[in-house]
Short mmCIF file of C-alpha atoms in Angstrom, two decimals:
data_model
loop_
_atom_site.label_atom_id
_atom_site.label_comp_id
_atom_site.label_asym_id
_atom_site.label_seq_id
_atom_site.Cartn_x
_atom_site.Cartn_y
_atom_site.Cartn_z
CA MET A 1 -4.35 251.67 199.26
CA ASN A 2 -0.89 252.78 198.12
CA ILE A 3 -0.14 250.64 195.82
CA ARG A 4 -2.30 249.35 191.79
CA THR A 5 -4.71 247.25 192.97
CA SER A 6 -8.62 246.13 192.46
CA GLY A 7 -11.77 244.80 194.15
CA ILE A 8 -14.75 243.67 194.32
CA LEU A 9 -17.99 245.03 196.71
CA LEU A 10 -20.40 242.37 197.46
CA HIS A 11 -21.92 242.11 200.67
CA ILE A 12 -22.01 238.01 202.67
CA THR A 13 -25.79 238.30 202.68
CA SER A 14 -25.60 238.44 198.91
CA LEU A 15 -23.77 235.31 198.63
CA PRO A 16 -25.82 231.94 196.77
CA GLY A 17 -26.82 228.68 199.12
CA PRO A 18 -29.37 226.82 200.23
CA PHE A 19 -30.40 228.74 203.06
CA GLY A 20 -31.66 231.61 202.01
CA ILE A 21 -28.86 234.22 202.94
CA GLY A 22 -25.54 234.56 201.87
CA ASP A 23 -23.17 232.88 204.72
CA LEU A 24 -20.14 232.59 206.08
CA GLY A 25 -19.74 228.74 204.60
CA PRO A 26 -18.68 227.34 201.48
CA GLU A 27 -19.53 229.27 198.70
CA ALA A 28 -17.84 232.31 201.07
CA PHE A 29 -15.12 230.52 200.08
CA ARG A 30 -15.70 229.84 197.10
CA PHE A 31 -15.85 233.61 196.79
CA ALA A 32 -12.21 234.14 197.70
CA ASP A 33 -11.31 231.81 195.60
CA PHE A 34 -12.50 233.35 192.72
CA LEU A 35 -10.97 236.67 194.00
CA SER A 36 -7.77 235.54 193.82
CA SER A 37 -7.66 233.36 190.76
CA SER A 38 -8.99 237.28 188.87
CA GLY A 39 -6.71 238.77 190.30
CA GLN A 40 -8.34 240.68 192.74
CA ARG A 41 -6.95 242.14 195.85
CA PHE A 42 -10.06 243.47 198.02
CA TRP A 43 -12.95 242.23 199.11
CA GLN A 44 -15.54 244.81 200.16
CA VAL A 45 -18.71 244.22 202.48
CA LEU A 46 -20.78 246.23 203.84
CA PRO A 47 -21.40 246.36 207.76
CA LEU A 48 -21.37 243.11 209.75
CA ASN A 49 -23.19 243.91 212.88
CA PRO A 50 -26.69 242.25 214.04
CA VAL A 51 -29.75 243.24 211.28
CA ASP A 52 -33.44 243.36 211.83
CA PRO A 53 -36.06 241.88 209.55
CA ALA A 54 -38.54 244.76 210.69
CA HIS A 55 -36.08 247.57 209.52
CA GLY A 56 -35.27 245.47 206.05
CA GLY A 57 -32.50 243.66 207.14
CA SER A 58 -30.59 246.44 206.28
CA PRO A 59 -27.11 246.66 208.22
CA TYR A 60 -26.87 250.17 208.35
CA HIS A 61 -29.56 249.81 211.32
CA SER A 62 -28.46 247.23 213.87
CA ASN A 63 -28.39 247.24 217.64
CA SER A 64 -24.65 247.14 218.54
CA ALA A 65 -21.73 248.71 217.02
CA PHE A 66 -19.52 245.61 218.39
CA ALA A 67 -21.46 241.87 217.65
CA GLY A 68 -21.92 240.54 214.63
CA ASN A 69 -25.04 239.30 212.30
CA VAL A 70 -25.37 236.02 213.29
CA LEU A 71 -28.28 235.69 210.45
CA LEU A 72 -25.15 235.08 208.17
CA ILE A 73 -23.30 231.33 210.62
CA SER A 74 -23.18 228.67 208.48
CA PRO A 75 -24.89 225.99 209.36
CA GLU A 76 -22.88 223.76 208.04
CA ARG A 77 -19.85 224.36 209.46
CA LEU A 78 -21.87 224.17 212.93
CA VAL A 79 -22.64 220.34 211.47
CA GLU A 80 -18.48 220.32 211.01
CA ASP A 81 -18.05 221.44 214.53
CA GLY A 82 -20.28 218.59 215.76
CA LEU A 83 -23.38 221.39 217.45
CA LEU A 84 -25.62 220.00 214.04
CA GLU A 85 -26.07 217.19 212.81
CA ARG A 86 -26.32 216.55 209.30
CA SER A 87 -30.26 215.60 209.74
CA ASP A 88 -30.32 218.65 211.26
CA LEU A 89 -30.23 220.21 207.82
CA THR A 90 -32.77 218.02 205.53
CA ALA A 91 -36.30 219.88 205.86
CA ILE A 92 -34.95 223.30 204.82
CA PRO A 93 -37.91 225.53 203.61
CA GLU A 94 -37.69 226.72 199.86
CA PHE A 95 -36.23 229.75 199.84
CA PRO A 96 -36.07 232.27 197.25
CA GLU A 97 -32.78 232.08 195.49
CA GLU A 98 -32.21 235.54 193.95
CA THR A 99 -33.40 237.38 197.20
CA VAL A 100 -33.45 237.10 201.14
CA ASP A 101 -36.39 237.18 203.22
CA PHE A 102 -34.77 238.08 206.48
CA THR A 103 -37.91 237.37 208.47
CA ARG A 104 -37.96 233.52 207.33
CA VAL A 105 -34.41 233.25 207.45
CA ALA A 106 -34.34 234.96 211.09
CA ASP A 107 -37.09 231.92 211.94
CA PHE A 108 -36.07 228.82 210.14
CA LYS A 109 -31.96 229.81 212.15
CA ALA A 110 -33.21 230.75 215.66
CA ALA A 111 -34.56 227.12 215.64
CA LEU A 112 -31.38 225.73 214.35
CA PHE A 113 -29.68 227.83 216.58
CA ASP A 114 -31.52 226.42 219.64
CA LYS A 115 -30.59 222.71 218.66
CA ALA A 116 -26.50 224.12 218.45
CA TYR A 117 -26.90 225.22 221.72
CA GLU A 118 -28.02 222.63 223.71
CA ARG A 119 -25.19 220.51 222.10
CA PHE A 120 -23.17 223.61 223.41
CA LYS A 121 -24.32 223.28 227.01
CA ALA A 122 -24.59 219.42 227.58
CA GLY A 123 -20.79 219.84 226.49
CA GLY A 124 -19.40 221.73 229.50
CA VAL A 125 -17.05 225.42 228.27
CA SER A 126 -15.22 225.32 226.21
CA ASP A 127 -11.51 226.59 226.69
CA ALA A 128 -12.39 228.95 223.43
CA TYR A 129 -15.57 230.28 224.58
CA ALA A 130 -14.55 231.04 227.84
CA ALA A 131 -11.30 233.13 226.47
CA PHE A 132 -13.43 235.19 223.92
CA CYS A 133 -16.30 236.19 226.57
CA GLU A 134 -13.04 237.63 228.54
CA GLU A 135 -12.25 239.26 225.86
CA ASN A 136 -14.99 240.81 224.64
CA ARG A 137 -16.77 241.76 228.15
CA ASP A 138 -16.51 245.37 227.81
CA TRP A 139 -19.47 244.93 225.20
CA LEU A 140 -20.96 241.58 225.19
CA ALA A 141 -22.03 241.73 228.31
CA ASP A 142 -24.44 244.63 228.05
CA PHE A 143 -25.34 243.23 224.21
CA ALA A 144 -26.01 239.77 225.66
CA LEU A 145 -28.13 241.75 228.54
CA TYR A 146 -29.80 243.59 226.20
CA GLN A 147 -31.14 240.65 223.91
CA ALA A 148 -31.94 238.80 226.50
CA LEU A 149 -34.35 241.95 227.92
CA THR A 150 -35.50 242.77 224.41
CA ALA A 151 -36.79 239.33 224.68
CA ARG A 152 -38.54 239.48 227.62
CA TYR A 153 -40.11 243.07 226.56
CA ARG A 154 -40.79 242.29 223.34
CA ASP A 155 -44.07 244.57 223.37
CA ALA A 156 -42.27 247.52 223.68
CA SER A 157 -40.82 249.95 221.24
CA SER A 158 -37.71 250.88 223.20
CA TRP A 159 -34.82 249.95 225.91
CA ALA A 160 -37.05 253.88 226.66
CA GLU A 161 -40.15 251.37 227.41
CA TRP A 162 -38.67 248.79 230.14
CA PRO A 163 -39.10 248.99 233.77
CA ARG A 164 -37.70 252.72 234.86
CA ALA A 165 -34.61 250.59 237.15
CA LEU A 166 -33.77 248.70 233.92
CA ARG A 167 -34.45 251.70 231.58
CA ASP A 168 -31.80 253.80 234.00
CA ARG A 169 -29.38 250.72 234.58
CA ASP A 170 -29.75 251.06 238.27
CA PRO A 171 -27.22 248.18 239.43
CA LYS A 172 -28.25 245.69 242.03
CA THR A 173 -31.50 245.29 239.35
CA LEU A 174 -29.03 244.65 237.24
CA ALA A 175 -26.98 242.26 238.55
CA SER A 176 -30.46 240.42 239.92
CA THR A 177 -31.57 240.40 236.15
CA ARG A 178 -28.48 239.14 235.00
CA GLN A 179 -28.61 236.28 237.32
CA ASP A 180 -32.71 235.74 236.32
CA LEU A 181 -31.74 235.43 232.63
CA ALA A 182 -28.30 233.51 232.86
CA ASP A 183 -28.92 231.32 230.41
CA ALA A 184 -30.72 233.27 227.86
CA ILE A 185 -27.41 235.76 228.81
CA ARG A 186 -25.30 232.89 227.42
CA ARG A 187 -26.92 231.96 224.15
CA GLU A 188 -26.40 235.14 222.97
CA GLN A 189 -22.78 235.34 223.68
CA PHE A 190 -22.38 231.47 222.95
CA LEU A 191 -24.30 232.61 218.85
CA GLN A 192 -21.13 235.99 218.48
CA PHE A 193 -18.45 233.16 220.10
CA LEU A 194 -19.91 231.18 217.14
CA PHE A 195 -19.74 234.73 214.72
CA TYR A 196 -16.79 235.89 215.13
CA ARG A 197 -15.22 231.91 215.09
CA GLN A 198 -16.02 231.50 211.38
CA TRP A 199 -16.11 235.53 210.75
CA ARG A 200 -11.65 235.03 211.45
CA ASP A 201 -11.71 231.54 209.71
CA LEU A 202 -13.04 233.34 206.62
CA LYS A 203 -10.29 236.30 206.99
CA GLU A 204 -7.36 234.17 207.28
CA TYR A 205 -8.10 232.70 204.85
CA CYS A 206 -8.84 235.20 202.83
CA ASN A 207 -5.15 236.87 203.59
CA ARG A 208 -3.13 234.17 203.06
CA LYS A 209 -4.36 234.05 199.56
CA GLY A 210 -3.52 237.77 199.78
CA ILE A 211 -6.97 239.33 199.96
CA GLN A 212 -7.74 242.20 201.80
CA LEU A 213 -11.14 242.38 203.85
CA PHE A 214 -12.58 246.15 203.32
CA GLY A 215 -15.70 246.99 205.97
CA ASP A 216 -17.63 249.04 206.36
CA MET A 217 -18.83 251.53 209.73
CA PRO A 218 -21.71 253.44 210.12
CA ILE A 219 -20.90 256.59 211.88
CA TYR A 220 -24.49 256.57 213.74
CA MET A 221 -26.06 254.06 216.16
CA PRO A 222 -29.99 253.63 215.89
CA TYR A 223 -31.41 254.48 219.42
CA ASP A 224 -33.03 251.44 220.34
CA CYS A 225 -29.66 249.68 220.46
CA ALA A 226 -27.64 248.07 222.80
CA ASP A 227 -25.19 250.86 223.04
CA VAL A 228 -27.31 254.13 223.50
CA TRP A 229 -28.95 252.18 226.26
CA ALA A 230 -25.73 251.33 227.79
CA HIS A 231 -23.23 254.60 227.63
CA GLN A 232 -26.91 256.99 228.05
CA SER A 233 -24.28 260.31 228.81
CA LEU A 234 -22.71 259.66 225.55
CA PHE A 235 -25.34 260.39 223.91
CA GLN A 236 -27.88 263.75 223.49
CA LEU A 237 -31.06 262.51 225.95
CA ASP A 238 -33.56 263.96 227.83
CA GLU A 239 -33.64 262.73 231.85
CA GLU A 240 -36.41 260.04 230.26
CA GLY A 241 -33.74 259.05 228.06
CA LYS A 242 -35.45 260.43 224.90
CA PRO A 243 -33.51 261.58 222.13
CA GLU A 244 -32.60 265.85 222.16
CA ALA A 245 -31.65 265.65 218.46
CA VAL A 246 -30.90 263.80 215.56
CA SER A 247 -28.94 263.27 212.34
CA GLY A 248 -29.60 263.20 208.56
CA VAL A 249 -28.09 264.93 206.51
CA PRO A 250 -30.05 268.03 204.20
CA PRO A 251 -31.23 268.15 200.72
CA ASP A 252 -29.47 266.45 198.39
CA TYR A 253 -28.77 264.16 195.21
CA PHE A 254 -31.10 260.97 196.84
CA SER A 255 -34.18 263.67 197.89
CA GLU A 256 -35.28 267.20 197.78
CA THR A 257 -36.29 267.18 201.66
CA GLY A 258 -33.00 265.57 202.62
CA GLN A 259 -32.26 262.99 204.86
CA LEU A 260 -33.85 262.17 208.28
CA TRP A 261 -32.59 259.57 209.50
CA GLY A 262 -33.79 259.62 213.65
CA HIS A 263 -30.03 258.33 214.94
CA PRO A 264 -29.46 259.96 218.41
CA LEU A 265 -26.73 262.69 218.07
CA TYR A 266 -23.18 261.96 219.97
CA ARG A 267 -22.32 263.98 223.04
CA TRP A 268 -18.28 265.05 221.88
CA ASP A 269 -17.83 267.12 224.19
CA ARG A 270 -18.54 264.69 227.01
CA MET A 271 -16.08 261.66 224.26
CA ARG A 272 -13.68 263.89 224.62
CA LYS A 273 -13.40 264.18 227.85
CA ASN A 274 -12.26 260.51 228.05
CA GLY A 275 -10.66 260.58 225.39
CA TYR A 276 -13.23 258.89 222.99
CA GLN A 277 -12.68 255.92 224.36
CA TRP A 278 -15.95 254.25 222.91
CA TRP A 279 -14.82 255.29 219.56
CA PHE A 280 -11.28 254.00 220.24
CA ARG A 281 -13.07 250.70 221.11
CA ARG A 282 -15.24 250.50 217.85
CA ILE A 283 -12.21 251.71 215.86
CA ARG A 284 -10.54 248.56 217.21
CA GLN A 285 -13.07 246.11 216.77
CA ASN A 286 -13.56 247.03 212.72
CA LEU A 287 -10.21 246.95 212.32
CA THR A 288 -9.98 243.11 214.07
CA LEU A 289 -12.58 242.54 211.56
CA PHE A 290 -11.21 244.10 208.44
CA ASP A 291 -8.18 245.02 207.13
CA TYR A 292 -9.34 248.65 206.15
CA VAL A 293 -12.52 249.97 207.12
CA ARG A 294 -14.95 252.99 205.56
CA ILE A 295 -16.26 255.05 207.71
CA ASP A 296 -20.00 256.15 206.20
CA HIS A 297 -20.73 259.96 206.13
CA PHE A 298 -17.17 260.91 207.39
CA ARG A 299 -18.40 264.01 207.34
CA GLY A 300 -20.21 263.79 210.09
CA LEU A 301 -17.28 263.51 212.11
CA GLN A 302 -15.83 267.12 210.93
CA ALA A 303 -19.63 268.38 210.79
CA TYR A 304 -22.42 266.87 211.51
CA TRP A 305 -26.20 268.26 210.49
CA GLU A 306 -28.82 268.60 213.43
CA VAL A 307 -31.99 268.20 213.57
CA GLN A 308 -34.23 268.55 216.68
CA ALA A 309 -36.63 265.46 217.60
CA GLY A 310 -40.51 265.81 216.28
CA GLU A 311 -39.63 267.26 212.78
CA GLU A 312 -40.38 265.34 210.62
CA THR A 313 -37.97 266.08 207.50
CA ALA A 314 -34.47 267.00 207.72
CA LEU A 315 -35.27 270.69 205.99
CA ASN A 316 -35.12 272.58 209.42
CA GLY A 317 -31.63 271.65 210.68
CA ARG A 318 -28.48 272.67 211.38
CA TRP A 319 -24.56 272.25 211.33
CA VAL A 320 -22.57 271.76 214.17
CA GLU A 321 -19.33 271.33 214.36
CA GLY A 322 -17.45 267.60 215.06
CA PRO A 323 -14.51 266.68 216.69
CA GLY A 324 -12.55 266.55 213.59
CA SER A 325 -8.63 266.40 213.84
CA ASP A 326 -8.92 266.08 217.59
CA LEU A 327 -10.34 262.32 217.22
CA PHE A 328 -8.22 261.34 214.83
CA ARG A 329 -5.22 262.44 216.58
CA LYS A 330 -6.09 260.79 219.78
CA LEU A 331 -6.43 258.00 217.66
CA SER A 332 -3.97 257.96 216.33
CA ARG A 333 -1.63 257.71 219.48
CA LYS A 334 -3.79 254.36 219.50
CA PHE A 335 -2.85 252.57 216.63
CA SER A 336 0.31 252.13 214.67
CA CYS A 337 -2.11 253.12 211.12
CA LEU A 338 -5.03 253.93 210.34
CA PRO A 339 -6.56 251.58 207.24
CA ILE A 340 -9.75 254.03 207.29
CA VAL A 341 -10.93 255.22 203.96
CA ALA A 342 -13.20 258.50 204.11
CA GLU A 343 -17.06 258.37 202.61
CA ASP A 344 -16.73 262.00 201.04
CA LEU A 345 -19.64 261.64 198.63
CA GLY A 346 -21.94 264.57 198.00
CA THR A 347 -21.13 268.58 199.17
CA ILE A 348 -18.10 268.14 200.95
CA THR A 349 -16.79 271.52 202.44
CA PRO A 350 -12.34 272.52 202.66
CA ASP A 351 -12.68 271.41 206.15
CA VAL A 352 -13.76 267.89 205.13
CA ARG A 353 -10.97 267.65 202.68
CA GLU A 354 -8.39 268.83 204.81
CA LEU A 355 -9.34 267.04 207.56
CA MET A 356 -7.92 263.50 204.98
CA GLN A 357 -5.20 264.86 203.93
CA GLU A 358 -4.21 265.76 207.63
CA PHE A 359 -4.46 262.12 208.00
CA ASP A 360 -3.84 260.32 204.61
CA LEU A 361 -7.13 259.07 203.95
CA PRO A 362 -8.54 258.29 201.14
CA GLY A 363 -12.06 259.06 199.49
CA MET A 364 -13.87 257.38 196.89
CA ARG A 365 -15.07 258.99 193.01
CA LEU A 366 -18.08 257.37 191.37
CA LEU A 367 -18.57 256.75 187.72
CA LEU A 368 -21.71 257.28 188.06
CA PHE A 369 -21.35 260.22 188.87
CA ALA A 370 -18.97 262.01 186.17
CA PHE A 371 -21.58 262.69 183.33
CA GLY A 372 -23.62 265.35 185.09
CA ASP A 373 -23.50 268.71 184.40
CA ASP A 374 -20.32 269.77 185.67
CA PHE A 375 -18.61 268.02 182.56
CA PRO A 376 -16.07 267.97 181.60
CA GLU A 377 -14.64 269.05 184.86
CA GLY A 378 -15.86 267.08 187.74
CA ALA A 379 -13.47 265.18 190.16
CA TYR A 380 -15.05 262.14 189.37
CA LEU A 381 -14.42 261.64 185.26
CA PRO A 382 -11.64 259.19 185.33
CA HIS A 383 -8.66 261.76 184.31
CA ASN A 384 -9.52 263.84 187.16
CA VAL A 385 -9.50 261.00 189.29
CA VAL A 386 -6.38 261.48 192.15
CA ARG A 387 -4.05 258.68 193.24
CA ASN A 388 -5.57 258.11 196.86
CA CYS A 389 -8.84 257.43 196.41
CA ILE A 390 -10.88 254.41 195.29
CA VAL A 391 -13.05 254.93 191.88
CA TYR A 392 -15.90 252.93 191.70
CA THR A 393 -18.70 252.33 189.12
CA GLY A 394 -21.08 253.37 191.85
CA THR A 395 -21.57 251.75 195.39
CA HIS A 396 -24.79 249.77 197.46
CA ASP A 397 -26.35 253.33 197.13
CA ASN A 398 -26.39 253.80 193.47
CA ASN A 399 -28.12 251.94 190.75
CA THR A 400 -26.52 249.34 188.63
CA VAL A 401 -24.19 250.67 185.20
CA ARG A 402 -26.84 249.18 183.19
CA GLY A 403 -29.72 250.02 185.46
CA TRP A 404 -28.93 253.61 185.66
CA TYR A 405 -28.48 254.16 181.79
CA GLU A 406 -31.45 252.55 181.53
CA ASN A 407 -33.87 254.37 184.26
CA GLU A 408 -32.00 257.27 184.86
CA ALA A 409 -29.70 258.64 183.26
CA SER A 410 -31.08 262.61 181.78
CA GLU A 411 -29.78 262.59 177.77
CA ALA A 412 -27.50 265.23 178.42
CA ASN A 413 -25.80 262.24 181.04
CA ARG A 414 -25.83 259.63 177.84
CA GLU A 415 -24.19 262.23 175.68
CA ASN A 416 -21.40 263.06 178.49
CA LEU A 417 -20.70 259.39 178.32
CA PHE A 418 -20.47 258.66 174.54
CA ARG A 419 -18.85 261.55 174.28
CA TYR A 420 -16.24 260.65 176.47
CA LEU A 421 -15.90 257.18 175.38
CA GLY A 422 -15.63 258.36 171.69
CA ARG A 423 -18.36 255.48 170.31
CA LEU A 424 -22.18 254.92 170.68
CA MET A 425 -22.55 251.13 172.42
CA PRO A 426 -25.89 249.17 173.03
CA PRO A 427 -26.52 248.97 177.18
CA ASP A 428 -25.35 246.02 177.86
CA GLU A 429 -21.68 247.05 176.84
CA LEU A 430 -21.91 249.55 179.61
CA PRO A 431 -21.06 248.07 182.82
CA TRP A 432 -17.37 246.86 181.45
CA GLU A 433 -16.90 249.94 179.58
CA LEU A 434 -17.21 252.05 182.70
CA ILE A 435 -15.15 249.05 184.81
CA ARG A 436 -11.86 249.39 182.22
CA LEU A 437 -12.39 253.14 182.36
CA ALA A 438 -11.96 252.47 186.43
CA MET A 439 -9.51 250.42 185.98
CA ILE A 440 -6.95 252.44 183.73
CA SER A 441 -7.40 255.27 185.81
CA VAL A 442 -4.76 256.44 188.29
CA ALA A 443 -6.38 255.45 191.48
CA ASN A 444 -4.35 253.22 193.39
CA THR A 445 -7.88 251.28 194.03
CA ALA A 446 -10.67 250.35 191.87
CA ILE A 447 -13.68 248.35 193.45
CA PHE A 448 -16.82 247.30 191.64
CA PRO A 449 -19.99 245.76 192.81
CA MET A 450 -20.76 242.26 191.42
CA GLN A 451 -23.98 243.58 189.61
CA ASP A 452 -21.29 245.56 187.27
CA ILE A 453 -19.15 242.59 186.95
CA LEU A 454 -22.17 240.53 185.59
CA GLY A 455 -23.71 243.70 183.25
CA LEU A 456 -26.82 243.11 185.56
CA GLY A 457 -29.84 245.84 185.43
CA GLU A 458 -32.11 247.75 188.10
CA GLU A 459 -33.67 244.67 189.42
CA ALA A 460 -29.84 243.72 191.02
CA ARG A 461 -29.61 246.61 193.14
CA MET A 462 -29.02 247.01 196.57
CA ASN A 463 -30.35 250.09 198.21
CA ARG A 464 -32.66 252.52 197.16
CA PRO A 465 -32.03 255.65 199.89
CA ALA A 466 -34.64 257.09 201.52
CA SER A 467 -36.91 254.04 200.58
CA THR A 468 -37.43 251.29 202.61
CA GLU A 469 -38.77 249.22 199.73
CA LYS A 470 -37.29 245.94 198.29
CA ASN A 471 -34.36 247.03 199.99
CA TRP A 472 -30.86 244.61 200.58
CA GLN A 473 -31.95 241.20 199.34
CA TRP A 474 -30.32 241.15 196.09
CA ARG A 475 -28.16 237.54 195.90
CA LEU A 476 -25.74 236.14 193.52
CA SER A 477 -26.98 232.98 191.58
CA ALA A 478 -25.10 229.73 192.18
CA ASP A 479 -23.93 229.78 188.02
CA ALA A 480 -23.34 233.49 187.71
CA VAL A 481 -19.75 233.69 188.34
CA THR A 482 -18.68 231.92 184.74
CA PRO A 483 -15.07 230.38 183.92
CA ALA A 484 -15.57 233.93 181.21
CA VAL A 485 -16.64 235.81 183.99
CA LEU A 486 -13.45 235.02 185.56
CA ASN A 487 -10.91 235.46 182.83
CA ARG A 488 -12.17 238.45 181.65
CA LEU A 489 -11.96 239.96 184.76
CA LEU A 490 -8.41 238.73 185.42
CA GLU A 491 -7.12 240.27 182.13
CA LEU A 492 -8.52 243.74 181.98
CA THR A 493 -6.80 243.64 185.95
CA ARG A 494 -3.59 241.84 184.22
CA ALA A 495 -3.37 244.39 181.35
CA SER A 496 -4.14 247.77 183.87
CA GLY A 497 -1.17 246.66 186.02
CA ARG A 498 -3.17 245.83 189.08
CA CYS A 499 -2.05 242.31 189.70
CA GLU A 500 0.49 240.00 190.54
CA ALA A 501 0.79 236.49 189.27
CA VAL A 502 -2.48 234.39 190.69
CA GLU A 503 -2.66 230.97 191.71
CA GLU A 504 -4.07 229.73 188.57
CA GLU A 505 -6.53 230.27 185.79
CA VAL A 506 -9.26 228.93 183.82
CA GLU A 507 -9.77 228.44 180.84
CA PRO A 508 -12.99 229.39 179.42
CA GLU A 509 -15.66 227.03 178.74
CA THR A 510 -16.32 225.36 175.71
CA ASP A 511 -19.05 223.70 173.93
CA ARG A 512 -18.88 219.95 174.26
CA ASP A 513 -20.74 219.06 171.26
CA ASP A 514 -18.14 220.51 169.05
CA GLU A 515 -15.07 219.00 170.29
#
């Protein structure tokens, strides 16, 4: 990220397609073509780990730090692989085109996966599948068992309510259970094999076109997940396996009472003693999936907000020192480079800035935050942006530019914005004007949500922090990316010095009746 480039933020679930959710099929490759043709060099996505429809499909609430989201598996590519018949895809439910219904999608794809798994078993174990299971055995065996046990004890609210021997991971009980649930375990491993194979193919395609995949990694894991169950000693749990202290943040831009996330906190002292092995494996896994990785809530690695379990809000918490530079020194010895981006939004203390500077980690600058009370001295204004950062109009946690202007911006925000732009303009022109400001800034990297490229309003917002309503559902319409959009983006990218030659330029659409 030390050269002038730009890219687009669009999660895989937001791609168009006939199966109710974006996936790793043809539309993903078409979007990669669009990125390449428009001069973009980054495709940023959200975490790819499994999601739970009961938690709204949030990619930041997953039952594994290592497994992939099998809902992203492309049925069309399963047909190509001979694991499904074309006739298996004839009775597709009428899914909404502009949103994701995670529950319906999960039910539909589960039936397809059952068919694919039966055909896989009939063909025998392939060398590629066996190699995948061996290469990923340090997480895959526990995750597949956890999934099988979750299905068996579906009425339990978490693994803490499983029979004690399973909860406490008695070796003999685990061994016998693996035999009892061998088929269910193998099915889970098979689905992970499919996900990783399809993702690998997409990543190789993007990299050949000069596109770098930029992923995201939540700092914490939910309590009810395979990692906490498999590594209980590394988390702040009591003798019954229940959390002693949980995660959150104090009052901030999004909430007056803070945000009580509720994840169990790490026992950093124990992680330090074993050389941060779990974190090393996690970073390694993410750098297999992505070319660059953003660590969400990065400041929690320097100091984290600790709230005692049982509190109803995050108000009564305290800051506790995290692993800081010790963790990154250890990681630096394991990796030749650390292509990591720090999510450093909100109130960031000097020690966090020092940590980022020590390891040359770029941070983030959001233009939607640039026109507030600190105008015109604020760090988010284009003239105050630094080179070693990524400048955004907004992210998945913010409103769209147009939605912000129409529904959130104060009169003072609007006055500061127009004063900075030097003129008044209607809301439909603002997204591209802020994109232009980001493009011409000195920041090495500029990235924009696809919603802003299309000039969409609040209806296209991806997430509303501190809310569980209508999040993570937005999808791109199949006909939204027109040649006119492509060429406008390409022209601006070239004018701002952020791209080299591209494969081809698409001519703008013309009115055939006038020809």
